[in-house]
Short mmCIF file of C-alpha atoms in Angstrom, two decimals:
data_model
loop_
_atom_site.label_atom_id
_atom_site.label_comp_id
_atom_site.label_asym_id
_atom_site.label_seq_id
_atom_site.Cartn_x
_atom_site.Cartn_y
_atom_site.Cartn_z
CA VAL A 4 152.51 -61.34 152.22
CA GLU A 5 148.92 -60.11 152.04
CA ASN A 6 148.72 -59.99 155.83
CA LEU A 7 151.90 -57.90 155.93
CA ARG A 8 150.19 -55.43 153.60
CA LYS A 9 147.13 -55.35 155.88
CA ILE A 10 149.28 -54.75 158.95
CA MET A 11 151.15 -51.96 157.19
CA ARG A 12 147.88 -50.33 156.14
CA ASP A 13 146.21 -50.71 159.54
CA ARG A 14 149.20 -49.40 161.45
CA GLY A 15 150.13 -46.71 158.95
CA LEU A 16 153.59 -48.17 158.33
CA ILE A 17 155.72 -47.62 155.27
CA GLN A 18 157.88 -50.18 153.48
CA ALA A 19 161.07 -48.65 154.86
CA THR A 20 159.90 -49.31 158.43
CA MET A 21 158.94 -52.89 157.65
CA ALA A 22 162.26 -53.38 155.86
CA GLN A 23 164.04 -52.16 158.97
CA TYR A 24 162.10 -54.66 161.10
CA ALA A 25 162.99 -57.43 158.61
CA GLN A 26 166.62 -56.28 158.62
CA THR A 27 166.68 -55.85 154.87
CA THR A 28 166.67 -52.96 152.42
CA PRO A 29 163.48 -51.19 151.35
CA SER A 30 164.17 -52.40 147.79
CA GLN A 31 164.44 -56.01 148.92
CA PHE A 32 161.30 -55.68 151.05
CA SER A 33 159.45 -54.32 148.01
CA LYS A 34 160.48 -57.47 146.13
CA ILE A 35 159.12 -59.55 149.02
CA LEU A 36 155.78 -57.74 148.82
CA ASN A 37 155.70 -58.19 145.03
CA GLY A 38 156.42 -61.91 145.33
CA SER A 39 159.68 -61.92 143.43
CA VAL A 40 161.67 -62.77 146.59
CA GLN A 41 160.60 -65.14 149.35
CA ILE A 42 160.58 -63.92 152.92
CA SER A 43 162.46 -66.07 155.42
CA ILE A 44 161.14 -67.29 158.76
CA TRP A 45 163.96 -65.30 160.36
CA GLN A 46 162.69 -62.11 158.71
CA LEU A 47 159.10 -62.91 159.76
CA SER A 48 160.30 -63.38 163.31
CA ASN A 49 162.10 -60.04 163.23
CA ILE A 50 159.01 -58.30 161.81
CA ALA A 51 156.82 -59.82 164.51
CA THR A 52 159.23 -58.62 167.18
CA GLY A 53 159.31 -55.14 165.67
CA LEU A 54 155.52 -55.06 165.64
CA SER A 55 155.25 -56.47 169.20
CA MET A 56 153.31 -59.43 167.85
CA ASP A 57 153.65 -63.19 168.05
CA ILE A 58 154.88 -64.63 164.77
CA ILE A 59 151.76 -66.78 164.39
CA ASP A 60 149.66 -63.61 164.46
CA LEU A 61 151.30 -62.50 161.22
CA PHE A 62 149.56 -65.48 159.62
CA THR A 63 146.21 -65.10 161.39
CA TYR A 64 145.97 -61.29 161.19
CA PRO A 65 143.65 -59.53 161.90
CA LYS A 66 142.64 -62.33 164.26
CA ARG A 67 144.92 -63.35 167.09
CA TYR A 68 145.89 -66.93 167.81
CA VAL A 69 144.72 -68.19 171.19
CA ASP A 70 146.08 -71.44 172.56
CA LEU A 71 143.06 -73.23 174.02
CA ASP A 72 145.30 -75.12 176.44
CA SER A 73 146.25 -71.79 177.99
CA ILE A 74 142.63 -71.10 178.90
CA ARG A 75 142.17 -72.60 182.32
CA GLU A 76 138.98 -74.09 183.72
CA GLY A 77 137.16 -71.49 185.72
CA SER A 78 138.36 -68.62 183.56
CA SER A 79 135.67 -66.16 182.69
CA ILE A 80 134.98 -64.54 179.39
CA SER A 81 132.89 -61.39 179.15
CA PHE A 82 130.73 -60.39 176.25
CA HIS A 83 129.43 -56.89 175.76
CA LEU A 84 126.36 -56.56 173.58
CA ARG A 85 125.81 -53.37 171.63
CA ARG A 86 122.56 -52.13 170.24
#
């Protein structure tokens, strides 16, 4: 739930928008944020879709999950150093 709050803050989203993504009412979403109602995996999936995120990234936010098996040998990674 805390990550949902962070995402809302960072993206400037209101509860009504998140409720729409979760396919629930703003009142029910408020209860989810307050911890009086549990959010379902189905609702998390819908929120992730609405946010154009992978569901796992709702749990790791603000970091993104990277499957190490998807990084192939010979891939390059660039680092930019700032002063």
